[in-house]
CSV table of C-alpha atoms and ligand atoms in Angstrom, one decimal:
chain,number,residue,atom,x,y,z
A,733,UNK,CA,114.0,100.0,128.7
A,734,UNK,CA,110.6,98.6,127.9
A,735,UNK,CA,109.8,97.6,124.5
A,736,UNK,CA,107.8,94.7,125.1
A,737,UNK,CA,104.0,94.7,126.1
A,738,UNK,CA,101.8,91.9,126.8
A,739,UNK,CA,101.6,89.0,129.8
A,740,UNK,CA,101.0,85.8,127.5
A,741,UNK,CA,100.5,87.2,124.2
A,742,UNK,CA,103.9,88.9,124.2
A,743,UNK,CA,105.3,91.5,121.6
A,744,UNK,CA,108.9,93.1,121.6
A,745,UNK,CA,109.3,95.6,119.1
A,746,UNK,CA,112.5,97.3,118.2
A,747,UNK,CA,113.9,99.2,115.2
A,748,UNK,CA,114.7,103.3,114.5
A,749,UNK,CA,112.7,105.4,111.7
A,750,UNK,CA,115.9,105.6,109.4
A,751,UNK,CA,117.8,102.3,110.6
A,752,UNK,CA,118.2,99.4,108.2
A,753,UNK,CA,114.6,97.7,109.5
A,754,UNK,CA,111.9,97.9,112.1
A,755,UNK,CA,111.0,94.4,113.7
A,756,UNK,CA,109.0,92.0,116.1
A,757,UNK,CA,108.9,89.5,117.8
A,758,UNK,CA,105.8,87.4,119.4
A,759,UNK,CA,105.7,85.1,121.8
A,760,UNK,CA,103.0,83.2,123.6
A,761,UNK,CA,100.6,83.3,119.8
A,762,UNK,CA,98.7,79.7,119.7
A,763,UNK,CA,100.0,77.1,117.4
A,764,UNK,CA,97.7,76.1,114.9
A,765,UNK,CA,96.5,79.4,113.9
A,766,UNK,CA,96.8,79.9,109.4
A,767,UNK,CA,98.7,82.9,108.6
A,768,UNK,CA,99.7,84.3,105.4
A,769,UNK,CA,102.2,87.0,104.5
A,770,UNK,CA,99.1,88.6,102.5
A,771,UNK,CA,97.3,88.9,106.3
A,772,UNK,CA,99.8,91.0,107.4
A,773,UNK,CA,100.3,93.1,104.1
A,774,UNK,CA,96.9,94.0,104.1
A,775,UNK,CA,97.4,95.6,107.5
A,776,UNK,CA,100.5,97.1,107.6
A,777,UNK,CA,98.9,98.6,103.9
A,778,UNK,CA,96.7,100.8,105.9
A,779,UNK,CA,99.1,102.1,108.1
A,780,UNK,CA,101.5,103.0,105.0
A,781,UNK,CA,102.7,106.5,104.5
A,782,UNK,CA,102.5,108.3,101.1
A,783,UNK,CA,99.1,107.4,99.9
A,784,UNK,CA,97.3,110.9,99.7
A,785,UNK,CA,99.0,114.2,100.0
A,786,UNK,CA,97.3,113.9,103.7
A,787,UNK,CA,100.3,111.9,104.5
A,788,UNK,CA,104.0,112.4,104.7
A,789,UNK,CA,105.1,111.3,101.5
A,790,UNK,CA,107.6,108.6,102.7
A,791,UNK,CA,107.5,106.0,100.3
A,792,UNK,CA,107.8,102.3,101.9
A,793,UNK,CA,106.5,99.4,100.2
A,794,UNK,CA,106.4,97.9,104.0
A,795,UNK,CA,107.0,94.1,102.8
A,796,UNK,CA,107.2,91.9,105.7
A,797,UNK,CA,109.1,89.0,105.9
A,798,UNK,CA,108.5,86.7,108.1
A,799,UNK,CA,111.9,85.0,109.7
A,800,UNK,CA,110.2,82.4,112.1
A,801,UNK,CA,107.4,81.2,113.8
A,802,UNK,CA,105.2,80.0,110.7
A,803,UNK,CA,105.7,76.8,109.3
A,804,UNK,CA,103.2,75.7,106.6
A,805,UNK,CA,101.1,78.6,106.7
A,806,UNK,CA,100.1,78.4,110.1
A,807,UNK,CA,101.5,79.4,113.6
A,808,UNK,CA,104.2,77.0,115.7
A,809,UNK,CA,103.8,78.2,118.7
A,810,UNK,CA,107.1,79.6,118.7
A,811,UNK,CA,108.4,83.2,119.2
A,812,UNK,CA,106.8,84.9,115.5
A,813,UNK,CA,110.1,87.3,114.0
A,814,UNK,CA,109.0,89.5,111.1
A,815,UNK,CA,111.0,92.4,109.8
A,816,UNK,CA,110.0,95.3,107.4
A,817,UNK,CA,113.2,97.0,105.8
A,818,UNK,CA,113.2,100.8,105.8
A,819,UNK,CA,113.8,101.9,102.4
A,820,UNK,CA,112.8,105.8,101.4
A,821,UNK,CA,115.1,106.9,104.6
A,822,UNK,CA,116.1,111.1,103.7
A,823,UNK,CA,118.7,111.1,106.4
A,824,UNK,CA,119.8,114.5,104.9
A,825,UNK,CA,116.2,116.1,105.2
A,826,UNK,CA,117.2,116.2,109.1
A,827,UNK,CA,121.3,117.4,109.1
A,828,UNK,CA,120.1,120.5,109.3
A,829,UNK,CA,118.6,119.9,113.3
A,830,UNK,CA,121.0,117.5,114.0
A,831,UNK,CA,121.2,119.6,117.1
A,832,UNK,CA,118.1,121.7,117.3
A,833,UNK,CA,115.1,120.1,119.2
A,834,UNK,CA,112.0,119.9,117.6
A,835,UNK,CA,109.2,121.7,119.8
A,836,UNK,CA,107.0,118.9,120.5
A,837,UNK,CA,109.0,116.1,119.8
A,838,UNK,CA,110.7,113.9,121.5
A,839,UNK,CA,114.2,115.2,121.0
A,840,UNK,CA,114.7,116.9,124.2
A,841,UNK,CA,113.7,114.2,126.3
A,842,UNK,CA,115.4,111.4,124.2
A,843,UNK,CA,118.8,113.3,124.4
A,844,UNK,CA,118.3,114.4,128.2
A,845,UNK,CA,117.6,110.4,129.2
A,846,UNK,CA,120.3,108.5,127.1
A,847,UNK,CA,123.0,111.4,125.8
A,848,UNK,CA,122.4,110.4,122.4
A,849,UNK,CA,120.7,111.8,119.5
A,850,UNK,CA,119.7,110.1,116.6
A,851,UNK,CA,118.1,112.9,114.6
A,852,UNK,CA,117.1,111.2,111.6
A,853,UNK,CA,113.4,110.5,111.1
A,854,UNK,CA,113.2,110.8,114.8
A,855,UNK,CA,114.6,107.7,115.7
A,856,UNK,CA,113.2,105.3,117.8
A,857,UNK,CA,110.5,107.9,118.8
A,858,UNK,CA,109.3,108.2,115.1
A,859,UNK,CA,105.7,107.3,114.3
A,860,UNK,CA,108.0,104.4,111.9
A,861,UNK,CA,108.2,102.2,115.5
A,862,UNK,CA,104.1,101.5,114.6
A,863,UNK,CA,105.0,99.2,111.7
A,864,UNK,CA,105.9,96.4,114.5
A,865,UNK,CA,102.7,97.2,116.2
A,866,UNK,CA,100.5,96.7,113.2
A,867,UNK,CA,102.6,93.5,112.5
A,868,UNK,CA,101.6,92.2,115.8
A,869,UNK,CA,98.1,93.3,115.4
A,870,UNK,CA,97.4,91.5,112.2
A,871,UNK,CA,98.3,88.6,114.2
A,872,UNK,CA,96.1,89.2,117.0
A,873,UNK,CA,93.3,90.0,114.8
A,874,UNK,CA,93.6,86.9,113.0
A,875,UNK,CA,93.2,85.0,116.7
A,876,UNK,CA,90.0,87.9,117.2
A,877,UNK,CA,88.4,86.3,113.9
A,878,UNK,CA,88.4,83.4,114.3
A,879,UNK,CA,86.6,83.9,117.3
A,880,UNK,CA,84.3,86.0,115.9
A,881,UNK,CA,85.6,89.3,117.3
A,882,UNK,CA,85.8,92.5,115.1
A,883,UNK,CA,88.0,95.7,115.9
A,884,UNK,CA,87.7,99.0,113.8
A,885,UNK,CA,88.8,102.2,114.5
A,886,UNK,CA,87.4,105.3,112.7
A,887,UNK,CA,88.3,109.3,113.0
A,888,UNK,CA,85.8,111.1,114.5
A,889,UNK,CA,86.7,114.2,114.8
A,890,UNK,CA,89.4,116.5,113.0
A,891,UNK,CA,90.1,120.1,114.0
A,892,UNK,CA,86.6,121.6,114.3
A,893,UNK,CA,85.2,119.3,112.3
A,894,UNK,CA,83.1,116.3,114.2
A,895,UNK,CA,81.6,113.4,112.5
A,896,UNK,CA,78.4,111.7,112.7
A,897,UNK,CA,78.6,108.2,114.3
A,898,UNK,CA,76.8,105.4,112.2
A,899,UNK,CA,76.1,101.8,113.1
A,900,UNK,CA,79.1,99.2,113.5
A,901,UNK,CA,78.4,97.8,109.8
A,902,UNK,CA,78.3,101.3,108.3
A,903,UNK,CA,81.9,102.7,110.0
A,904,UNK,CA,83.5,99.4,108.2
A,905,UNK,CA,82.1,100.1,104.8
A,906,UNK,CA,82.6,103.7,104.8
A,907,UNK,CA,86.1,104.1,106.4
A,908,UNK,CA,87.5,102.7,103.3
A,909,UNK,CA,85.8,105.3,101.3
A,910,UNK,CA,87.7,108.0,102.5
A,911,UNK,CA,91.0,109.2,103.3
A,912,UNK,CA,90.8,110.5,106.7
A,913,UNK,CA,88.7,107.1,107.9
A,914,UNK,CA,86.3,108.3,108.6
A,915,UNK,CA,82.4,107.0,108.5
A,916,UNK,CA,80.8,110.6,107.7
A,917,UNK,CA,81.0,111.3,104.3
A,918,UNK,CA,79.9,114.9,104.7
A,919,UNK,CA,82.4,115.0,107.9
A,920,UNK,CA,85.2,113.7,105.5
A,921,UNK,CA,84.9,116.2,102.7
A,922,UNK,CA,85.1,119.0,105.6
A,923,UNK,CA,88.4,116.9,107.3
A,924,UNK,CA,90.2,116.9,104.4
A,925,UNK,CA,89.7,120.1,103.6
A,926,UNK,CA,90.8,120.7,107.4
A,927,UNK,CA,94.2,119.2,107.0
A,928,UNK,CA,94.9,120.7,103.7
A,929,UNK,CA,94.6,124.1,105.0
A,930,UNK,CA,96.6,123.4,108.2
A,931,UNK,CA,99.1,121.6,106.0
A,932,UNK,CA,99.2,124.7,103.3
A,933,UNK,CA,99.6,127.0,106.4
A,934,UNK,CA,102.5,125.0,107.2
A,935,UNK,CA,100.6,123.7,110.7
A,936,UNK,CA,99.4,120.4,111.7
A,937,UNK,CA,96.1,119.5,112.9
A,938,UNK,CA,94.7,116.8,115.5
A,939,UNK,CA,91.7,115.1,116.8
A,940,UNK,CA,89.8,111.8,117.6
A,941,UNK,CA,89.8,108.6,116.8
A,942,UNK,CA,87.2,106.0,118.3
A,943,UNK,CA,87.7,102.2,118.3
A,944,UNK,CA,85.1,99.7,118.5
A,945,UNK,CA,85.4,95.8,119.3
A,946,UNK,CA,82.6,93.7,118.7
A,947,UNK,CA,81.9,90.6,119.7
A,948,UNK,CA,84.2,90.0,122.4
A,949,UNK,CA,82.8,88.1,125.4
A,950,UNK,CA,81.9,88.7,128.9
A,951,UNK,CA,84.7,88.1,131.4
A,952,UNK,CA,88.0,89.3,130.0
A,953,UNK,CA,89.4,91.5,132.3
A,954,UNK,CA,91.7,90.7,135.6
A,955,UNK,CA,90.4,92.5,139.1
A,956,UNK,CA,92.4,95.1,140.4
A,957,UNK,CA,95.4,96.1,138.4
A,958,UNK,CA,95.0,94.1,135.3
A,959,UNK,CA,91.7,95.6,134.2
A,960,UNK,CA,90.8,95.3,130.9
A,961,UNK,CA,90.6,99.0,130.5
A,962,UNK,CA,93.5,99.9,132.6
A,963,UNK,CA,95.3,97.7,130.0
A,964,UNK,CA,93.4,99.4,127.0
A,965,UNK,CA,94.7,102.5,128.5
A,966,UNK,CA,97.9,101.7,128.8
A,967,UNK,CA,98.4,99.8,125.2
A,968,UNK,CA,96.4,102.8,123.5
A,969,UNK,CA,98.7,106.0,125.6
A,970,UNK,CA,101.9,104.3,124.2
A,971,UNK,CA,101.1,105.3,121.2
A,972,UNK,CA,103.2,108.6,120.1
A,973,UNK,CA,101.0,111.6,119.7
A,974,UNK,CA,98.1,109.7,121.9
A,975,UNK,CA,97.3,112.1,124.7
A,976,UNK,CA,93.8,111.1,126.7
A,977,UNK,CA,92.0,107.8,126.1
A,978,UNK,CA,88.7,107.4,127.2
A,979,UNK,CA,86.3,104.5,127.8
A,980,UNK,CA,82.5,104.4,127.1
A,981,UNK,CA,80.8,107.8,128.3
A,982,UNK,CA,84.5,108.5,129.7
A,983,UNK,CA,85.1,112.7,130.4
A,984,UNK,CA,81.0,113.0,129.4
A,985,UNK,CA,80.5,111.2,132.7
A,986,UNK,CA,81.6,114.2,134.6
A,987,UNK,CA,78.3,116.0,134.8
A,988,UNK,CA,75.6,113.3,135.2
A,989,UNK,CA,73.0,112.0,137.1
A,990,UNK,CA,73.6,108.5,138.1
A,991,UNK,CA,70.1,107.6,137.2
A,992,UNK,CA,70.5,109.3,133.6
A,993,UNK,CA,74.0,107.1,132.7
A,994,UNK,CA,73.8,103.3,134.6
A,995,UNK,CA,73.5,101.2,131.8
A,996,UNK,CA,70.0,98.8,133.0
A,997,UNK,CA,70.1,95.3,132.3
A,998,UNK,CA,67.0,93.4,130.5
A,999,UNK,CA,67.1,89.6,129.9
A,1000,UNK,CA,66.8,88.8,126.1
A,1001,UNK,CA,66.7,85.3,124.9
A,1002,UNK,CA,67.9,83.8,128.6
A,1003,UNK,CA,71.0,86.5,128.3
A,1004,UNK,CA,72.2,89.2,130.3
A,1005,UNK,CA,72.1,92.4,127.8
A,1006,UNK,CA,72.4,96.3,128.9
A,1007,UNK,CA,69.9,98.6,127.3
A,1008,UNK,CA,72.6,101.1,126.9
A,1009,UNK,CA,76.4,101.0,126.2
A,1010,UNK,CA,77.5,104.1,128.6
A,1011,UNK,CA,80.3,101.6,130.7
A,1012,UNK,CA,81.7,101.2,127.1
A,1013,UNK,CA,81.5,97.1,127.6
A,1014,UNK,CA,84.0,97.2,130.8
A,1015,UNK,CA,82.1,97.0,134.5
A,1016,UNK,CA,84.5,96.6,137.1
A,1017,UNK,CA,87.6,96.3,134.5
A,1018,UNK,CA,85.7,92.8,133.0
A,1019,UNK,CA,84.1,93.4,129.7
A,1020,UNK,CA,80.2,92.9,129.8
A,1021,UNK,CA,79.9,91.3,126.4
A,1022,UNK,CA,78.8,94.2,124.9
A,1023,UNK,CA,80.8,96.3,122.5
A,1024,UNK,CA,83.7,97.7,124.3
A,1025,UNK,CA,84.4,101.0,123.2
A,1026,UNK,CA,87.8,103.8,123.4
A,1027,UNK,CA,88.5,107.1,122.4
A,1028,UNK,CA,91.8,108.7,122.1
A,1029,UNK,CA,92.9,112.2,121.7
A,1030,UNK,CA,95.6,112.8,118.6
A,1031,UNK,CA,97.5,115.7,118.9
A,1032,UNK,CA,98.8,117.8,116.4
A,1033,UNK,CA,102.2,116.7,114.4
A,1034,UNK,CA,105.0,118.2,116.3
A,1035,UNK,CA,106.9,118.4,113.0
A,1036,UNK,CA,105.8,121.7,111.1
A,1037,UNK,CA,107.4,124.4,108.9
A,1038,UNK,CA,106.3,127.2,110.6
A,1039,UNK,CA,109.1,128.8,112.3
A,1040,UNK,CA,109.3,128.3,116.3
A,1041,UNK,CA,111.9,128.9,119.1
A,1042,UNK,CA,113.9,126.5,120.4
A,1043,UNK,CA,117.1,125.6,121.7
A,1044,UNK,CA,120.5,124.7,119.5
A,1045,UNK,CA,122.3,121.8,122.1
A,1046,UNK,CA,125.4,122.1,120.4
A,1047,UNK,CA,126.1,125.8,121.2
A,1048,UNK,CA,123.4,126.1,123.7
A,1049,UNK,CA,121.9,129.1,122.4
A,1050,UNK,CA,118.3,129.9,121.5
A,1051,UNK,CA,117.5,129.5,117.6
A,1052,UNK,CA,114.6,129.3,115.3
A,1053,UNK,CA,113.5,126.4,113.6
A,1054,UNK,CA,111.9,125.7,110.5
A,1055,UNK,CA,111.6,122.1,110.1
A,1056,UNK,CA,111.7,120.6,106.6
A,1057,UNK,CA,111.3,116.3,106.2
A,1058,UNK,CA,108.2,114.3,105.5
A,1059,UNK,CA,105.5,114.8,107.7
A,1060,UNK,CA,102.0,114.0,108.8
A,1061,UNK,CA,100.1,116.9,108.8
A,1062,UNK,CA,97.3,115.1,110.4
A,1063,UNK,CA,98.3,111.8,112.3
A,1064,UNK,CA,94.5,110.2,113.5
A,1065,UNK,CA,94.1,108.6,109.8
A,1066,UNK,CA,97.2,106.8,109.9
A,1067,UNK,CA,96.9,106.1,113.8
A,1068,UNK,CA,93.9,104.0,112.8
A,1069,UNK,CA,95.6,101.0,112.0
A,1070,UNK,CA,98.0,101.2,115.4
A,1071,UNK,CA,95.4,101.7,117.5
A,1072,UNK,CA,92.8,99.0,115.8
A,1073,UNK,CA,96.2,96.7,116.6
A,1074,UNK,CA,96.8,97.2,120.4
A,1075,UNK,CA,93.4,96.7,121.0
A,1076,UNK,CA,93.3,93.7,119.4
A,1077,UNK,CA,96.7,92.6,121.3
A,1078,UNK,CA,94.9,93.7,124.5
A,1079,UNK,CA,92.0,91.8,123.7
A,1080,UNK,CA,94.0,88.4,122.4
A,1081,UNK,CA,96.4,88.9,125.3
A,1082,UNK,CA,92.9,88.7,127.8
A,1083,UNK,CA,91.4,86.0,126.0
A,1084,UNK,CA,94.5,84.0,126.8
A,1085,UNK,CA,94.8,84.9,130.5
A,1086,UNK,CA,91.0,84.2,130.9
A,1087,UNK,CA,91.3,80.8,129.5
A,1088,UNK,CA,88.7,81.5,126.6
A,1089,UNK,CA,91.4,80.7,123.9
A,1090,UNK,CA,94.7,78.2,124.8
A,1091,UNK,CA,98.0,77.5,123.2
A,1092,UNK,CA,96.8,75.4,120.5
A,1093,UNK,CA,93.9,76.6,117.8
A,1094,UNK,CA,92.4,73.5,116.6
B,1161,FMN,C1,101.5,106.7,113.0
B,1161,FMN,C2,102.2,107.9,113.5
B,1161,FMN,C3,102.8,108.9,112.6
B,1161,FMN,C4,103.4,110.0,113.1
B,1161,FMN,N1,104.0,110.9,112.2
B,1161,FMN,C5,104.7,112.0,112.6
B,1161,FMN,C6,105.3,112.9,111.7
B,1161,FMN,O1,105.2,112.7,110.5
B,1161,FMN,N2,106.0,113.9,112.3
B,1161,FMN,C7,106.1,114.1,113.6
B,1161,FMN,O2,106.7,115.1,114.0
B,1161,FMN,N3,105.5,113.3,114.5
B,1161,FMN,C8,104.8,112.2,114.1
B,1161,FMN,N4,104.2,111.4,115.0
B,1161,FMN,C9,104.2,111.7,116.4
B,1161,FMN,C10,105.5,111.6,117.1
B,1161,FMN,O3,106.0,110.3,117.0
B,1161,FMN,C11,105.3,111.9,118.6
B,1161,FMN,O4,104.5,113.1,118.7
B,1161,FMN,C12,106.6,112.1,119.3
B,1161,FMN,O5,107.2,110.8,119.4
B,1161,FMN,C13,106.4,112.7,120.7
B,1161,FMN,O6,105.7,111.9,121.5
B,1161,FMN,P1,104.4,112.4,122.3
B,1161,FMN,O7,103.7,113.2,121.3
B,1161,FMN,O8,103.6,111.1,122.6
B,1161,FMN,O9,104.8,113.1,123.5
B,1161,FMN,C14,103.6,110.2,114.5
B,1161,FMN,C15,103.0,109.3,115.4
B,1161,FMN,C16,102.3,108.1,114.9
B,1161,FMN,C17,101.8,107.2,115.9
C-alpha cells in the first residue's frame, strides 16, 4: 500500500480521520534550510476545518509538533517527523452507518479491498489524511522561496458560478479576502451564496480550483515517464474528491487550430520568452520557465443529509441513508491549501532531480 510520494524529496504520510494523530515523515529535504513551527502553522491554518459555516465544523487547533529532523531552527538533512493530534473526533456521529456505505465515499471500496471498516470520520480515506500533505508542503514551499518560486491556488469556479481571473499579484491579495478563495470578489459573494443554498438543501456542491507557480525555471521535468506534468497529474489526482486535472489550455485544446494555440517565442532581454502561456509552462513534460499552470475538478461532498439508497453490509439488504457528521458542503476552498502543497512537493521534488537545488542550502 502506497502512502509515500516523491523520488528524492520523499513524503510518507499515515494516520486515520478519528485515530489518535495524523503524521509525516520527509526524507531527502536539504539540510540547512530555517524552519519554524510558525511556517507550518500558518499552512496547515488554511487548510483548518471550522472557520466559516462553509466548512464542516470540526474543530482542530491542528498544532504540529515537530519530533525530528530540525535542529536549531533549521533542517538536518534527516528524515523530518511531525504529528498533528486529532482532537474534536465525534466517533458517535458515525455508529449509526457503521455498516451502511456512504454513496460516493470510499466505504465500499475500502471494505471490498481490505475487509475492514473503520467507519468513523472515514478513516484513512477522510479528507483529515491532507493535514500530512500540507505539513509536507509548507516544507517544500519554504525550499520554493527561497528560490524565488511562488505557488497559489485559487477557486475558480463554484456550481454555476465562474470567476474572473486577475493577474498573479491580485489572486494572492484577494484570496485571503474571502472565504471560498477566491480572487473575484463579485464571484465570491455569488459562491457563497452557492454553497449555502446547497448546504441548506442538504446537498453539496463542487467546482474548480486553479493553481499557479511562478517563478520556477526552465528544465524541470524528466523525458518520458517522469514528466513534470505527468507528475503534477498524478500528485494533484491523489487528492480525495480530485476528479480531472488539466494543464495550461488542457480539455479547451480540443477544438483548435494549431495556428490559433502554439505558444510563439520572442527573444526579450537575450531570453527565450513565449508570447502566450497556452502549454501551461510544460513543453515536452520540461517546464518552459514560464508560469506553469493546473486545473482540477472538485466534486461534490459525498457526505450529505439528503436521503439516498444504499446497501446495509451487515444484513445485506438495501437501506436509505441520511448521513449526519461534520461535513464540507463545498470541498475546493479547503482543497486549496492541499493542492498549493503537492505542487510545491512536485516542484521541490524536480528541482532536486534536476540538480537546480542539492542536499545542502547554504
Ligand atoms: C480537504 C478535503 C476535505 C473533504 N471533506 C469531506 C467531507 O467533509 N465529507 C465527505 O464526505 N468527503 C470529504 N472529502 C472527500 C472524500 O475524502 C472523498 O470524496 C472520498 O475519499 C472518496 O474519494 P474520491 O472522491 O476521490 O473517489 C474531502 C476531501 C478533501 C481533500
Amino acid at each position: 500500500m502506497s502512502n509515500t510520494f516523491g523520488n528524492l524529496f520523499k513524503v510518507t504520510t499515515w494516520g486515520e480521520s478519528h485515530g489518535y494523530a495524523v503524521g509525516v515523515v520527509i526524507e531527502g529535504c536539504p539540510s540547512g534550510l530555517p524552519l519554524a513551527k510558525e511556517d507550518i502553522q500558518d499552512e496547515l491554518n488554511k487548510r483548518r476545518p471550522g472557520k466559516s459555516e462553509l466548512s464542516s465544523q470540526r474543530k482542530e487547533r491542528d498544532e504540529p509538533l515537530i519530533l525530528s529532523g530540525i535542529f536549531d531552527g533549521k533542517t538536518t538533512g534527516m528524515p523530518i517527523s511531525i504529528i498533528v493530534k486529532n482532537e474534536d473526533t465525534v466517533s458517535e456521529d458515525y455508529e449509526d452507518i457503521k455498516h451502511i456505505l456512504r454513496p460516493g465515499h470510499a466505504d465500499y471500496t475500502y471494505w471490498k479491498k481490505y475487509g475492514v471498516r473503520d467507519y468513523r470520520g472515514g478513516g484513512r480515506s477522510s479528507g483529515r489524511e491532507t493535514v500530512s500533505r500540507v505539513i509536507a508542503g509548507s516544507i517544500a514551499k519554504k525550499i520554493l522561496i527561497k528560490n524565488g518560486i511562488e505557488v497559489v491556488a485559487h477557486v475558480i469556479q463554484i456550481g454555476r458560478i465562474k470567476a474572473r481571473r486577475p493577474d498573479f499579484e491580485e489572486i494572492k491579495k484577494n484570496i485571503e479576502k474571502n472565504a471560498v478563495m477566491c480572487a473575484d470578489p463579485d464571484a465570491a459573494v455569488l459562491m457563497e451564496e452557492e454553497i449555502i443554498n446547497a448546504k441548506n438543501q442538504g446537498d453539496s456542491v463542487g467546482g474548480v480550483v486553479e493553481i499557479i507557480c511562478r517563478g520556477a525555471p526552465a528544465g524541470l521535468g524528466e523525458p518520458v515517464f517522469d514528466k513534470l506534468d505527468a507528475d503534477l497529474a498524478k500528485a494533484l489526482m491523489s487528492i480525495g474528491a480530485v476528479k480531472g486535472v488539466e494543464i495550461g489550455l488542457g480539455f479547451e485544446y480540443k477544438d483548435k487550430f494549431g495556428s490559433k494555440v502554439n505558444d510563439e517565442f520572442f527573444i526579450k532581454n537575450g531570453d527565450i520568452k513565449t508570447r502566450s502561456n497556452n502549454s501551461g509552462g510544460i513543453l515536452g513534460g520540461i517546464s518552459t520557465g514560464e508560469d506553469i499552470v493546473c486545473r482540477i475538478v472538485v466534486k461534490p461532498t459525498p457526505s450529505i443529509s439528503k436521503s439516498q439508497k444504499t446497501v446495509d453490509i451487515s444484513e445485506m439488504r438495501e437501506k436509505e441513508i441520511v448521513i449526519k457528521g461534520r461535513h464540507d458542503p463545498c470541498i475546493c476552498p479547503r482543497i486549496c491549501p492541499v493542492a498549493e502543497s503537492m505542487v510545491s512537493i512536485v516542484i521541490a521534488d524536480h528541482m532536486l532531480l534536476s540538480g537546480v537545488i542539492n542536499k545542502k542550502i547554504s
